[in-house]
Amino acid sequence: MMKYSLLFISLLSQISNIALAVSPDSIVERCNALTEMKFDNAKVIKSELIEERFTPLTKLADTLRGAENNVITGLPQFCRVELAIQPEINIEIWLPTQWNHRLQAIGGGGYAGFIPFDELAVAVKDGYATVATDTGHQGNLLEGNFVFKNNQLQADAIADFAYRSVHEMTIKAKQVIENYYGQMPSFSYWNGCSTGGRQGLMEAQKFPADYNGLYITAPAIQWDKFLPSELWPQIVMQEELGQPIDLAKLDKVRQAIINLADEQDGIKDGIIDDPASLEITDEFLKQQGLNNNEIVALRKIWQGPTTQTGQFLWYGIEPTAQMDALAGSTPFPIPVDYLKYWINQNPTVDWKQLGYKGFENYFNDSVHLYRPIIGTDNADLSQFKHLGGKMIIWHGWDDKLIPPKGTIHYYNRVLKIMGGQNDTDEFLKLYMAPGVDHCKGGEGADKINGFQSLVNWVENKQPPTTLTAQKIEKGQITLQRPLCPYPQKTVYKGKGDTNNPTNFECQ
């Protein structure tokens, strides 16, 4: 009888300890205690328990991303941690009380300078411990002057932006997670688009042990080439016409091209599956109201940058992409600041004075100076593969900022170095999304289940075949398509509901 009484008391004690471990007071104490953590080059600035809603500091950069972050609601209970890494790297770590034992790191965009609170919220709602960084500076994601202070280029700021901030963030976040939960994450994932995509690929190339899975969208890789190329449309229009082409004309041309080629895939849906294969005649362009000089300029924009003698430098955006960002009435700010502060180190430089010769020099200087630092184009991913890492990349064919052919170019180099299609398929798959703009938007299906597919691949050893892409408007699925792994294409079988993925096949 005494034996069973002692066992009962022991069980009660264990139950009490478990209850204490998850009691509100205990959670608050554990969260607050994170401020006492010691790091060699970092410090926890603040830790607090958040429930239901959070109001981040509103920053212009977040507004530009389209994030509505005056207040974020519907949040689960989580411990919010502000961490500062020397010299000026700010980190945000969110630790949900109901944790799924995984880490999901969120990438930035443009020149960064902000915390993507809206995307942290999505991850924490799904049970992930999640983390993001401003990459070492605070500011507008379109402004690149953070690397230029006191009339000098700041090498540390460039290194932090290029790779150091993300790696340091990853190491510190895992230490905080272990301290808070008593264990490291079972799996660590990266999720990023544009600059965030580049950050993830840099991790695979430079720090392949940091993440088990990388979800990469429209990556800003080959930074040294594509970034100066974003100024090419303005250079062309300045040299050929003396002024930009009227955007209404460009929109008319784009829509006419889409209408002309729309039904070539057997479906009239306003989406071109492979815009790179289109053949567009001068006569067709004249019918849309372009004169001869405008046709010359537009073809040069589509073709992408060349040397003065016509030799290929880099890719252009596709004819089905919107032209308002790179060929609008004013140039896109990111390459202008890159020219001023990163290349010339002179805020007074006027891009209009470049001409074709000056642009070629600008391009070559960029490759020479920054390919080793931030090119992020190392196609040897053997160490990442050896460690069991998996990666899914997708890019929208109608991306108006980063040429999708650049991502295909990188992927083909990976194929060559990593032993061909079969060997590469073991750890990396690329998908092209018809009609999708930069990261999201466009006429195509831009809600893609790739992240969930990546998790399944990493944890259950089930490589994805197709991904499912949806267009959601006003809460309703208006379009649904499968995406096939490149170089395969998604082909309609010719009958059945075009919103049913089973009515398509990969060829």
Short mmCIF file of C-alpha atoms in Angstrom, two decimals:
data_model
loop_
_atom_site.label_atom_id
_atom_site.label_comp_id
_atom_site.label_asym_id
_atom_site.label_seq_id
_atom_site.Cartn_x
_atom_site.Cartn_y
_atom_site.Cartn_z
CA MET A 1 0.00 0.00 0.00
CA MET A 2 2.85 2.38 0.89
CA LYS A 3 4.51 1.53 -2.42
CA TYR A 4 1.45 2.64 -4.41
CA SER A 5 1.03 5.78 -2.25
CA LEU A 6 4.62 6.83 -2.98
CA LEU A 7 4.08 6.16 -6.66
CA PHE A 8 0.91 8.27 -6.57
CA ILE A 9 2.75 11.11 -4.85
CA SER A 10 5.58 10.84 -7.35
CA LEU A 11 3.10 11.06 -10.24
CA LEU A 12 1.42 14.07 -8.64
CA SER A 13 4.80 15.72 -8.28
CA GLN A 14 5.63 15.10 -11.92
CA ILE A 15 2.23 16.45 -13.00
CA SER A 16 2.79 19.56 -10.89
CA ASN A 17 6.22 20.09 -12.43
CA ILE A 18 4.78 19.75 -15.93
CA ALA A 19 2.00 22.21 -15.10
CA LEU A 20 4.52 24.63 -13.63
CA ALA A 21 6.66 24.33 -16.74
CA VAL A 22 3.83 25.52 -18.96
CA SER A 23 2.12 27.88 -16.53
CA PRO A 24 1.80 31.51 -17.59
CA ASP A 25 4.17 32.66 -14.86
CA SER A 26 6.82 30.17 -15.96
CA ILE A 27 6.52 31.20 -19.61
CA VAL A 28 6.91 34.86 -18.70
CA GLU A 29 9.92 34.10 -16.54
CA ARG A 30 11.59 32.04 -19.25
CA CYS A 31 10.96 34.76 -21.79
CA ASN A 32 12.24 37.54 -19.55
CA ALA A 33 15.32 35.48 -18.63
CA LEU A 34 16.54 35.61 -22.23
CA THR A 35 17.84 39.14 -21.59
CA GLU A 36 20.49 37.53 -19.38
CA MET A 37 22.02 35.49 -22.21
CA LYS A 38 25.69 36.21 -22.90
CA PHE A 39 27.22 36.44 -26.37
CA ASP A 40 30.69 37.46 -27.53
CA ASN A 41 29.43 40.02 -30.04
CA ALA A 42 25.73 40.39 -29.36
CA LYS A 43 23.17 41.32 -26.74
CA VAL A 44 19.48 40.67 -26.13
CA ILE A 45 17.98 44.16 -26.01
CA LYS A 46 14.48 43.13 -25.03
CA SER A 47 12.29 40.08 -24.52
CA GLU A 48 8.54 40.15 -23.92
CA LEU A 49 5.57 37.82 -24.06
CA ILE A 50 3.11 38.74 -26.83
CA GLU A 51 -0.47 37.52 -27.07
CA GLU A 52 -3.04 38.11 -29.83
CA ARG A 53 -1.68 41.38 -31.27
CA PHE A 54 1.57 43.19 -31.90
CA THR A 55 2.20 46.74 -33.10
CA PRO A 56 5.63 47.07 -34.74
CA LEU A 57 7.31 50.37 -35.44
CA THR A 58 5.98 51.48 -38.80
CA LYS A 59 8.79 51.87 -41.32
CA LEU A 60 8.66 53.25 -44.83
CA ALA A 61 10.41 50.15 -46.13
CA ASP A 62 7.60 47.90 -44.94
CA THR A 63 5.03 50.19 -46.52
CA LEU A 64 6.86 49.87 -49.83
CA ARG A 65 6.65 46.09 -49.57
CA GLY A 66 2.89 46.40 -49.30
CA ALA A 67 2.91 45.13 -45.72
CA GLU A 68 0.15 46.51 -43.55
CA ASN A 69 1.84 46.41 -40.19
CA ASN A 70 0.20 49.13 -38.14
CA VAL A 71 -1.05 46.26 -36.02
CA ILE A 72 -0.79 42.50 -36.50
CA THR A 73 -3.65 40.51 -34.98
CA GLY A 74 -4.63 36.88 -34.56
CA LEU A 75 -1.23 35.96 -33.18
CA PRO A 76 -0.57 32.98 -30.93
CA GLN A 77 1.26 33.47 -27.65
CA PHE A 78 4.98 33.92 -28.30
CA CYS A 79 8.13 35.30 -26.73
CA ARG A 80 9.45 38.19 -28.78
CA VAL A 81 13.20 38.81 -28.65
CA GLU A 82 15.12 41.83 -29.93
CA LEU A 83 18.77 40.97 -30.46
CA ALA A 84 21.57 43.31 -31.56
CA ILE A 85 24.76 41.97 -33.14
CA GLN A 86 27.82 44.19 -33.46
CA PRO A 87 28.24 46.55 -35.12
CA GLU A 88 24.64 47.42 -36.15
CA ILE A 89 22.76 44.23 -37.03
CA ASN A 90 19.23 44.06 -35.63
CA ILE A 91 17.54 40.69 -35.21
CA GLU A 92 13.94 39.83 -34.38
CA ILE A 93 13.22 36.33 -32.97
CA TRP A 94 9.67 35.07 -32.29
CA LEU A 95 9.30 31.94 -30.14
CA PRO A 96 5.78 30.46 -30.02
CA THR A 97 4.60 28.74 -26.84
CA GLN A 98 3.13 25.97 -28.99
CA TRP A 99 6.28 25.17 -30.98
CA ASN A 100 6.55 22.71 -33.86
CA HIS A 101 10.29 22.16 -33.15
CA ARG A 102 11.33 23.91 -36.35
CA LEU A 103 13.06 27.19 -37.24
CA GLN A 104 11.92 29.27 -40.21
CA ALA A 105 14.13 32.21 -41.12
CA ILE A 106 12.62 34.97 -43.27
CA GLY A 107 14.59 36.84 -45.94
CA GLY A 108 14.55 40.53 -46.80
CA GLY A 109 13.98 42.51 -50.00
CA GLY A 110 15.78 45.20 -52.01
CA TYR A 111 18.52 46.79 -49.93
CA ALA A 112 16.74 45.44 -46.80
CA GLY A 113 17.00 47.78 -43.80
CA PHE A 114 13.78 46.50 -42.24
CA ILE A 115 12.24 43.59 -40.33
CA PRO A 116 9.45 41.78 -42.26
CA PHE A 117 7.06 41.58 -39.31
CA ASP A 118 4.15 40.50 -41.51
CA GLU A 119 6.02 37.41 -42.67
CA LEU A 120 7.25 36.61 -39.16
CA ALA A 121 3.59 36.60 -38.17
CA VAL A 122 2.72 34.01 -40.80
CA ALA A 123 5.53 31.73 -39.64
CA VAL A 124 4.75 32.01 -35.93
CA LYS A 125 1.05 31.29 -36.58
CA ASP A 126 2.19 28.04 -38.20
CA GLY A 127 4.09 27.10 -35.05
CA TYR A 128 7.60 27.96 -36.23
CA ALA A 129 10.24 29.70 -34.19
CA THR A 130 11.06 32.43 -36.67
CA VAL A 131 13.74 35.06 -37.19
CA ALA A 132 14.68 37.96 -39.49
CA THR A 133 17.32 40.67 -39.73
CA ASP A 134 17.62 44.20 -41.13
CA THR A 135 21.11 43.13 -42.40
CA GLY A 136 22.95 45.80 -40.43
CA HIS A 137 21.18 49.04 -41.25
CA GLN A 138 17.74 50.63 -40.99
CA GLY A 139 16.20 52.43 -43.92
CA ASN A 140 14.26 52.41 -47.16
CA LEU A 141 14.68 49.18 -49.12
CA LEU A 142 15.13 51.20 -52.34
CA GLU A 143 18.06 53.25 -50.99
CA GLY A 144 21.63 51.96 -51.22
CA ASN A 145 23.46 54.85 -49.57
CA PHE A 146 23.90 52.93 -46.28
CA VAL A 147 27.26 51.63 -47.59
CA PHE A 148 28.59 55.17 -48.09
CA LYS A 149 29.33 57.29 -45.02
CA ASN A 150 31.72 60.19 -44.45
CA ASN A 151 32.55 60.09 -48.18
CA GLN A 152 33.87 56.56 -47.85
CA LEU A 153 32.65 53.13 -48.87
CA GLN A 154 31.93 51.02 -45.77
CA ALA A 155 33.30 47.52 -46.37
CA ASP A 156 31.76 46.19 -43.14
CA ALA A 157 28.30 47.40 -44.16
CA ILE A 158 28.64 45.65 -47.52
CA ALA A 159 29.81 42.40 -45.89
CA ASP A 160 26.95 42.51 -43.38
CA PHE A 161 24.43 43.00 -46.16
CA ALA A 162 26.02 40.38 -48.43
CA TYR A 163 26.34 37.46 -46.01
CA ARG A 164 27.50 38.11 -42.45
CA SER A 165 24.22 39.33 -40.95
CA VAL A 166 22.25 36.26 -42.04
CA HIS A 167 24.84 33.75 -40.85
CA GLU A 168 25.27 35.52 -37.50
CA MET A 169 21.48 35.75 -37.16
CA THR A 170 21.17 32.02 -37.76
CA ILE A 171 23.79 31.06 -35.19
CA LYS A 172 22.39 33.39 -32.52
CA ALA A 173 18.78 32.39 -33.18
CA LYS A 174 19.59 28.73 -32.64
CA GLN A 175 21.32 29.59 -29.36
CA VAL A 176 18.28 31.55 -28.17
CA ILE A 177 15.97 28.70 -29.19
CA GLU A 178 18.04 26.17 -27.26
CA ASN A 179 18.07 28.40 -24.20
CA TYR A 180 14.30 29.00 -24.30
CA TYR A 181 13.00 25.54 -25.21
CA GLY A 182 15.84 23.44 -23.82
CA GLN A 183 16.60 21.98 -27.25
CA MET A 184 17.76 22.97 -30.69
CA PRO A 185 15.31 23.01 -33.61
CA SER A 186 14.87 19.60 -35.20
CA PHE A 187 14.89 21.21 -38.65
CA SER A 188 15.86 24.66 -39.91
CA TYR A 189 14.38 26.27 -43.01
CA TRP A 190 15.00 29.40 -45.04
CA ASN A 191 12.16 31.26 -46.78
CA GLY A 192 12.97 34.27 -48.93
CA CYS A 193 12.23 36.08 -52.19
CA SER A 194 14.39 38.49 -54.21
CA THR A 195 17.13 39.66 -51.82
CA GLY A 196 15.76 36.99 -49.50
CA GLY A 197 16.28 34.41 -52.23
CA ARG A 198 19.86 35.59 -52.70
CA GLN A 199 20.45 35.41 -48.95
CA GLY A 200 19.27 31.80 -48.89
CA LEU A 201 21.49 30.77 -51.78
CA MET A 202 24.43 32.52 -50.14
CA GLU A 203 23.83 30.34 -47.09
CA ALA A 204 23.96 27.20 -49.25
CA GLN A 205 27.16 28.36 -50.93
CA LYS A 206 29.03 29.82 -47.94
CA PHE A 207 27.48 28.24 -44.82
CA PRO A 208 25.87 24.99 -46.05
CA ALA A 209 25.31 23.57 -42.55
CA ASP A 210 23.03 26.42 -41.42
CA TYR A 211 19.77 25.13 -42.97
CA ASN A 212 18.23 21.78 -43.84
CA GLY A 213 15.92 23.28 -46.46
CA LEU A 214 15.95 26.45 -48.56
CA TYR A 215 12.86 27.90 -50.23
CA ILE A 216 14.11 30.40 -52.80
CA THR A 217 11.89 32.68 -54.89
CA ALA A 218 13.02 35.05 -57.69
CA PRO A 219 16.54 35.19 -56.24
CA ALA A 220 18.62 38.36 -56.60
CA ILE A 221 21.66 36.25 -57.45
CA GLN A 222 24.29 37.34 -59.98
CA TRP A 223 23.81 40.69 -58.20
CA ASP A 224 26.85 42.14 -59.94
CA LYS A 225 25.23 41.59 -63.36
CA PHE A 226 21.47 41.93 -62.99
CA LEU A 227 21.56 45.03 -60.77
CA PRO A 228 23.31 47.36 -63.25
CA SER A 229 21.13 45.73 -65.93
CA GLU A 230 18.06 47.22 -64.27
CA LEU A 231 19.26 50.60 -65.59
CA TRP A 232 19.62 49.33 -69.18
CA PRO A 233 16.06 50.17 -70.34
CA GLN A 234 16.54 53.81 -69.33
CA ILE A 235 19.95 53.99 -71.05
CA VAL A 236 18.47 52.55 -74.24
CA MET A 237 15.51 54.92 -74.34
CA GLN A 238 17.76 57.90 -73.56
CA GLU A 239 20.21 56.99 -76.35
CA GLU A 240 17.71 55.89 -78.98
CA LEU A 241 14.82 58.29 -78.32
CA GLY A 242 15.97 61.00 -75.93
CA GLN A 243 13.03 60.17 -73.65
CA PRO A 244 11.06 57.21 -72.27
CA ILE A 245 8.46 55.44 -74.37
CA ASP A 246 4.94 56.29 -73.27
CA LEU A 247 3.84 53.64 -70.77
CA ALA A 248 0.38 53.44 -72.33
CA LYS A 249 2.05 52.32 -75.57
CA LEU A 250 4.13 49.74 -73.76
CA ASP A 251 1.08 48.40 -71.95
CA LYS A 252 -0.79 48.15 -75.25
CA VAL A 253 2.09 46.21 -76.82
CA ARG A 254 2.31 43.84 -73.86
CA GLN A 255 -1.41 43.09 -73.89
CA ALA A 256 -1.40 42.59 -77.66
CA ILE A 257 1.45 40.07 -77.33
CA ILE A 258 -0.43 38.17 -74.63
CA ASN A 259 -3.63 38.16 -76.72
CA LEU A 260 -1.72 36.95 -79.80
CA ALA A 261 -0.02 34.03 -78.05
CA ASP A 262 -2.63 33.25 -75.41
CA GLU A 263 -4.26 30.20 -76.97
CA GLN A 264 -1.05 28.57 -78.18
CA ASP A 265 -1.13 26.41 -75.03
CA GLY A 266 -4.75 25.41 -75.64
CA ILE A 267 -6.22 27.66 -72.93
CA LYS A 268 -7.42 31.25 -73.22
CA ASP A 269 -6.50 32.60 -69.78
CA GLY A 270 -4.30 35.64 -70.37
CA ILE A 271 -1.16 33.68 -69.39
CA ILE A 272 1.78 32.78 -71.61
CA ASP A 273 3.47 29.58 -70.48
CA ASP A 274 6.83 30.24 -72.15
CA PRO A 275 7.34 33.86 -73.20
CA ALA A 276 10.97 33.18 -74.09
CA SER A 277 9.78 31.25 -77.16
CA LEU A 278 7.67 34.07 -78.63
CA GLU A 279 8.45 35.47 -82.08
CA ILE A 280 7.32 39.08 -82.46
CA THR A 281 7.62 40.80 -85.83
CA ASP A 282 8.31 44.48 -86.49
CA GLU A 283 5.08 44.67 -88.46
CA PHE A 284 3.13 43.48 -85.41
CA LEU A 285 4.79 46.12 -83.24
CA LYS A 286 4.00 48.84 -85.79
CA GLN A 287 0.37 47.78 -85.67
CA GLN A 288 0.41 48.57 -81.95
CA GLY A 289 1.50 52.17 -82.62
CA LEU A 290 5.29 52.00 -82.23
CA ASN A 291 7.53 53.86 -84.66
CA ASN A 292 10.81 52.45 -86.02
CA ASN A 293 13.00 54.02 -83.33
CA GLU A 294 10.72 52.80 -80.56
CA ILE A 295 10.83 49.29 -82.00
CA VAL A 296 14.65 49.37 -82.00
CA ALA A 297 14.65 50.54 -78.38
CA LEU A 298 12.09 47.98 -77.24
CA ARG A 299 13.98 45.10 -78.85
CA LYS A 300 17.18 46.20 -77.12
CA ILE A 301 15.35 46.31 -73.78
CA TRP A 302 13.97 42.80 -74.27
CA GLN A 303 17.33 41.50 -75.45
CA GLY A 304 19.12 42.82 -72.38
CA PRO A 305 22.42 44.68 -71.96
CA THR A 306 25.17 44.36 -74.54
CA THR A 307 28.59 45.86 -75.12
CA GLN A 308 28.95 48.74 -77.58
CA THR A 309 29.70 46.15 -80.27
CA GLY A 310 26.59 44.13 -79.48
CA GLN A 311 28.09 41.33 -77.38
CA PHE A 312 25.86 39.80 -74.71
CA LEU A 313 26.25 41.08 -71.13
CA TRP A 314 23.07 39.97 -69.39
CA TYR A 315 19.42 39.07 -69.85
CA GLY A 316 16.40 41.35 -70.22
CA ILE A 317 12.90 40.93 -68.85
CA GLU A 318 10.37 39.02 -70.93
CA PRO A 319 7.95 40.69 -73.41
CA THR A 320 5.02 39.63 -71.20
CA ALA A 321 6.39 41.43 -68.12
CA GLN A 322 5.13 44.83 -66.97
CA MET A 323 7.49 47.64 -68.03
CA ASP A 324 6.50 50.28 -65.49
CA ALA A 325 9.36 49.61 -63.03
CA LEU A 326 12.40 49.55 -65.33
CA ALA A 327 11.10 51.45 -68.39
CA GLY A 328 8.83 53.99 -66.72
CA SER A 329 9.17 57.77 -66.74
CA THR A 330 11.95 57.58 -64.14
CA PRO A 331 14.60 54.90 -63.53
CA PHE A 332 14.24 52.27 -60.81
CA PRO A 333 16.00 53.72 -57.72
CA ILE A 334 17.98 50.60 -56.74
CA PRO A 335 20.42 50.57 -59.71
CA VAL A 336 20.74 54.38 -59.59
CA ASP A 337 21.94 54.26 -55.97
CA TYR A 338 24.15 51.31 -56.84
CA LEU A 339 25.83 53.44 -59.52
CA LYS A 340 26.23 56.43 -57.21
CA TYR A 341 27.34 54.87 -53.95
CA TRP A 342 28.61 51.34 -54.63
CA ILE A 343 30.42 51.92 -57.93
CA ASN A 344 31.34 55.60 -58.28
CA GLN A 345 31.19 56.56 -54.60
CA ASN A 346 29.86 59.93 -55.70
CA PRO A 347 26.29 61.04 -54.86
CA THR A 348 26.30 63.60 -57.69
CA VAL A 349 26.76 61.10 -60.53
CA ASP A 350 24.03 61.43 -63.19
CA TRP A 351 23.07 58.19 -64.93
CA LYS A 352 22.00 60.17 -68.02
CA GLN A 353 25.66 60.94 -68.72
CA LEU A 354 26.58 57.26 -69.08
CA GLY A 355 25.51 56.47 -72.64
CA TYR A 356 26.28 53.02 -74.01
CA LYS A 357 30.02 53.31 -73.32
CA GLY A 358 29.50 54.48 -69.76
CA PHE A 359 26.98 51.73 -69.13
CA GLU A 360 29.43 49.08 -70.31
CA ASN A 361 32.02 50.46 -67.90
CA TYR A 362 29.43 50.54 -65.11
CA PHE A 363 28.55 46.91 -65.77
CA ASN A 364 32.18 45.74 -65.92
CA ASP A 365 33.13 47.67 -62.78
CA SER A 366 30.24 46.03 -60.95
CA VAL A 367 31.37 42.54 -61.95
CA HIS A 368 34.98 43.26 -61.03
CA LEU A 369 34.20 44.82 -57.65
CA TYR A 370 31.27 42.82 -56.37
CA ARG A 371 31.07 39.39 -57.94
CA PRO A 372 33.42 37.92 -55.28
CA ILE A 373 31.45 39.55 -52.44
CA ILE A 374 27.79 39.43 -53.41
CA GLY A 375 27.55 37.75 -56.82
CA THR A 376 26.12 34.66 -55.08
CA ASP A 377 26.64 32.63 -58.26
CA ASN A 378 28.82 29.74 -57.02
CA ALA A 379 27.21 26.73 -58.68
CA ASP A 380 29.19 24.17 -56.65
CA LEU A 381 26.61 23.11 -54.06
CA SER A 382 28.27 19.79 -53.29
CA GLN A 383 28.75 20.47 -49.58
CA PHE A 384 25.11 21.50 -49.15
CA LYS A 385 24.05 18.30 -50.93
CA HIS A 386 26.49 16.17 -48.92
CA LEU A 387 24.97 17.48 -45.68
CA GLY A 388 21.52 16.39 -46.85
CA GLY A 389 20.20 19.86 -47.71
CA LYS A 390 17.22 20.31 -50.05
CA MET A 391 16.29 23.35 -52.11
CA ILE A 392 13.30 24.48 -54.13
CA ILE A 393 13.63 27.54 -56.39
CA TRP A 394 10.83 29.14 -58.35
CA HIS A 395 10.76 32.24 -60.51
CA GLY A 396 7.88 34.04 -62.23
CA TRP A 397 8.16 34.31 -66.00
CA ASP A 398 6.65 37.83 -65.87
CA ASP A 399 9.09 39.15 -63.27
CA LYS A 400 9.54 42.86 -64.05
CA LEU A 401 12.65 43.38 -61.89
CA ILE A 402 14.90 40.29 -62.04
CA PRO A 403 15.18 38.51 -65.41
CA PRO A 404 13.96 34.91 -65.00
CA LYS A 405 16.50 33.69 -67.56
CA GLY A 406 19.22 34.63 -65.06
CA THR A 407 17.87 32.04 -62.62
CA ILE A 408 17.69 29.45 -65.41
CA HIS A 409 21.29 30.33 -66.31
CA TYR A 410 22.41 29.66 -62.73
CA TYR A 411 20.43 26.41 -62.57
CA ASN A 412 22.05 25.16 -65.79
CA ARG A 413 25.48 25.87 -64.33
CA VAL A 414 24.51 23.86 -61.23
CA LEU A 415 23.48 20.96 -63.50
CA LYS A 416 26.86 21.02 -65.20
CA ILE A 417 28.89 21.13 -62.00
CA MET A 418 26.74 18.76 -59.92
CA GLY A 419 26.69 15.91 -62.43
CA GLY A 420 23.57 16.45 -64.51
CA GLN A 421 19.81 16.29 -64.10
CA ASN A 422 19.47 13.14 -62.00
CA ASP A 423 22.19 14.07 -59.52
CA THR A 424 20.82 17.59 -59.17
CA ASP A 425 17.25 16.37 -58.75
CA GLU A 426 18.36 14.62 -55.58
CA PHE A 427 18.62 17.95 -53.75
CA LEU A 428 17.49 20.87 -55.97
CA LYS A 429 14.47 21.57 -58.16
CA LEU A 430 13.63 24.68 -60.19
CA TYR A 431 10.09 25.70 -61.20
CA MET A 432 9.05 28.48 -63.58
CA ALA A 433 5.69 30.17 -62.86
CA PRO A 434 3.85 31.46 -65.98
CA GLY A 435 2.29 34.90 -65.68
CA VAL A 436 3.73 35.61 -62.23
CA ASP A 437 5.45 38.92 -61.44
CA HIS A 438 8.28 39.58 -58.97
CA CYS A 439 7.69 37.35 -55.91
CA LYS A 440 3.93 37.57 -56.40
CA GLY A 441 1.24 39.24 -58.48
CA GLY A 442 0.62 39.24 -62.21
CA GLU A 443 -2.06 37.32 -64.07
CA GLY A 444 -0.61 33.93 -63.14
CA ALA A 445 -1.16 31.68 -60.15
CA ASP A 446 1.17 33.12 -57.52
CA LYS A 447 0.22 31.23 -54.33
CA ILE A 448 2.50 28.21 -54.53
CA ASN A 449 2.74 25.33 -52.06
CA GLY A 450 6.49 25.04 -52.44
CA PHE A 451 7.42 25.64 -48.80
CA GLN A 452 5.20 22.80 -47.59
CA SER A 453 6.64 20.60 -50.34
CA LEU A 454 10.15 21.47 -49.16
CA VAL A 455 9.35 20.49 -45.56
CA ASN A 456 7.92 17.18 -46.77
CA TRP A 457 11.03 16.57 -48.88
CA VAL A 458 13.42 17.27 -46.01
CA GLU A 459 11.56 15.40 -43.28
CA ASN A 460 9.84 12.56 -45.14
CA LYS A 461 12.35 12.05 -47.97
CA GLN A 462 9.59 12.63 -50.53
CA PRO A 463 10.91 14.79 -53.39
CA PRO A 464 8.24 16.95 -55.04
CA THR A 465 7.15 16.35 -58.59
CA THR A 466 4.75 19.16 -59.44
CA LEU A 467 3.91 22.11 -57.23
CA THR A 468 0.38 23.47 -57.01
CA ALA A 469 -0.03 27.15 -57.89
CA GLN A 470 -3.22 29.08 -57.18
CA LYS A 471 -4.57 32.55 -57.81
CA ILE A 472 -6.68 33.70 -54.88
CA GLU A 473 -8.90 36.78 -55.22
CA LYS A 474 -11.27 37.93 -52.50
CA GLY A 475 -10.73 34.67 -50.67
CA GLN A 476 -11.67 32.54 -53.68
CA ILE A 477 -9.46 30.33 -55.85
CA THR A 478 -9.87 31.77 -59.34
CA LEU A 479 -7.03 29.87 -61.02
CA GLN A 480 -5.19 26.64 -60.26
CA ARG A 481 -2.30 25.07 -62.15
CA PRO A 482 0.43 22.53 -61.54
CA LEU A 483 4.03 23.70 -62.00
CA CYS A 484 6.43 21.18 -63.50
CA PRO A 485 10.12 21.01 -62.60
CA TYR A 486 12.29 22.80 -65.16
CA PRO A 487 13.05 22.07 -67.99
CA GLN A 488 9.68 20.31 -68.25
CA LYS A 489 6.62 22.35 -69.16
CA THR A 490 3.05 22.09 -67.92
CA VAL A 491 0.85 20.96 -70.82
CA TYR A 492 -2.97 20.86 -70.87
CA LYS A 493 -4.27 17.44 -71.93
CA GLY A 494 -6.94 19.10 -74.05
CA LYS A 495 -10.08 18.34 -72.09
CA GLY A 496 -11.52 18.78 -68.62
CA ASP A 497 -11.58 21.64 -66.10
CA THR A 498 -8.49 23.82 -66.60
CA ASN A 499 -8.49 24.56 -62.86
CA ASN A 500 -8.05 20.84 -62.09
CA PRO A 501 -4.30 20.03 -61.92
CA THR A 502 -4.97 16.41 -62.96
CA ASN A 503 -5.91 17.62 -66.43
CA PHE A 504 -2.31 18.68 -67.07
CA GLU A 505 0.90 16.72 -67.61
CA CYS A 506 4.61 17.47 -67.59
CA GLN A 507 6.44 17.24 -70.89
#
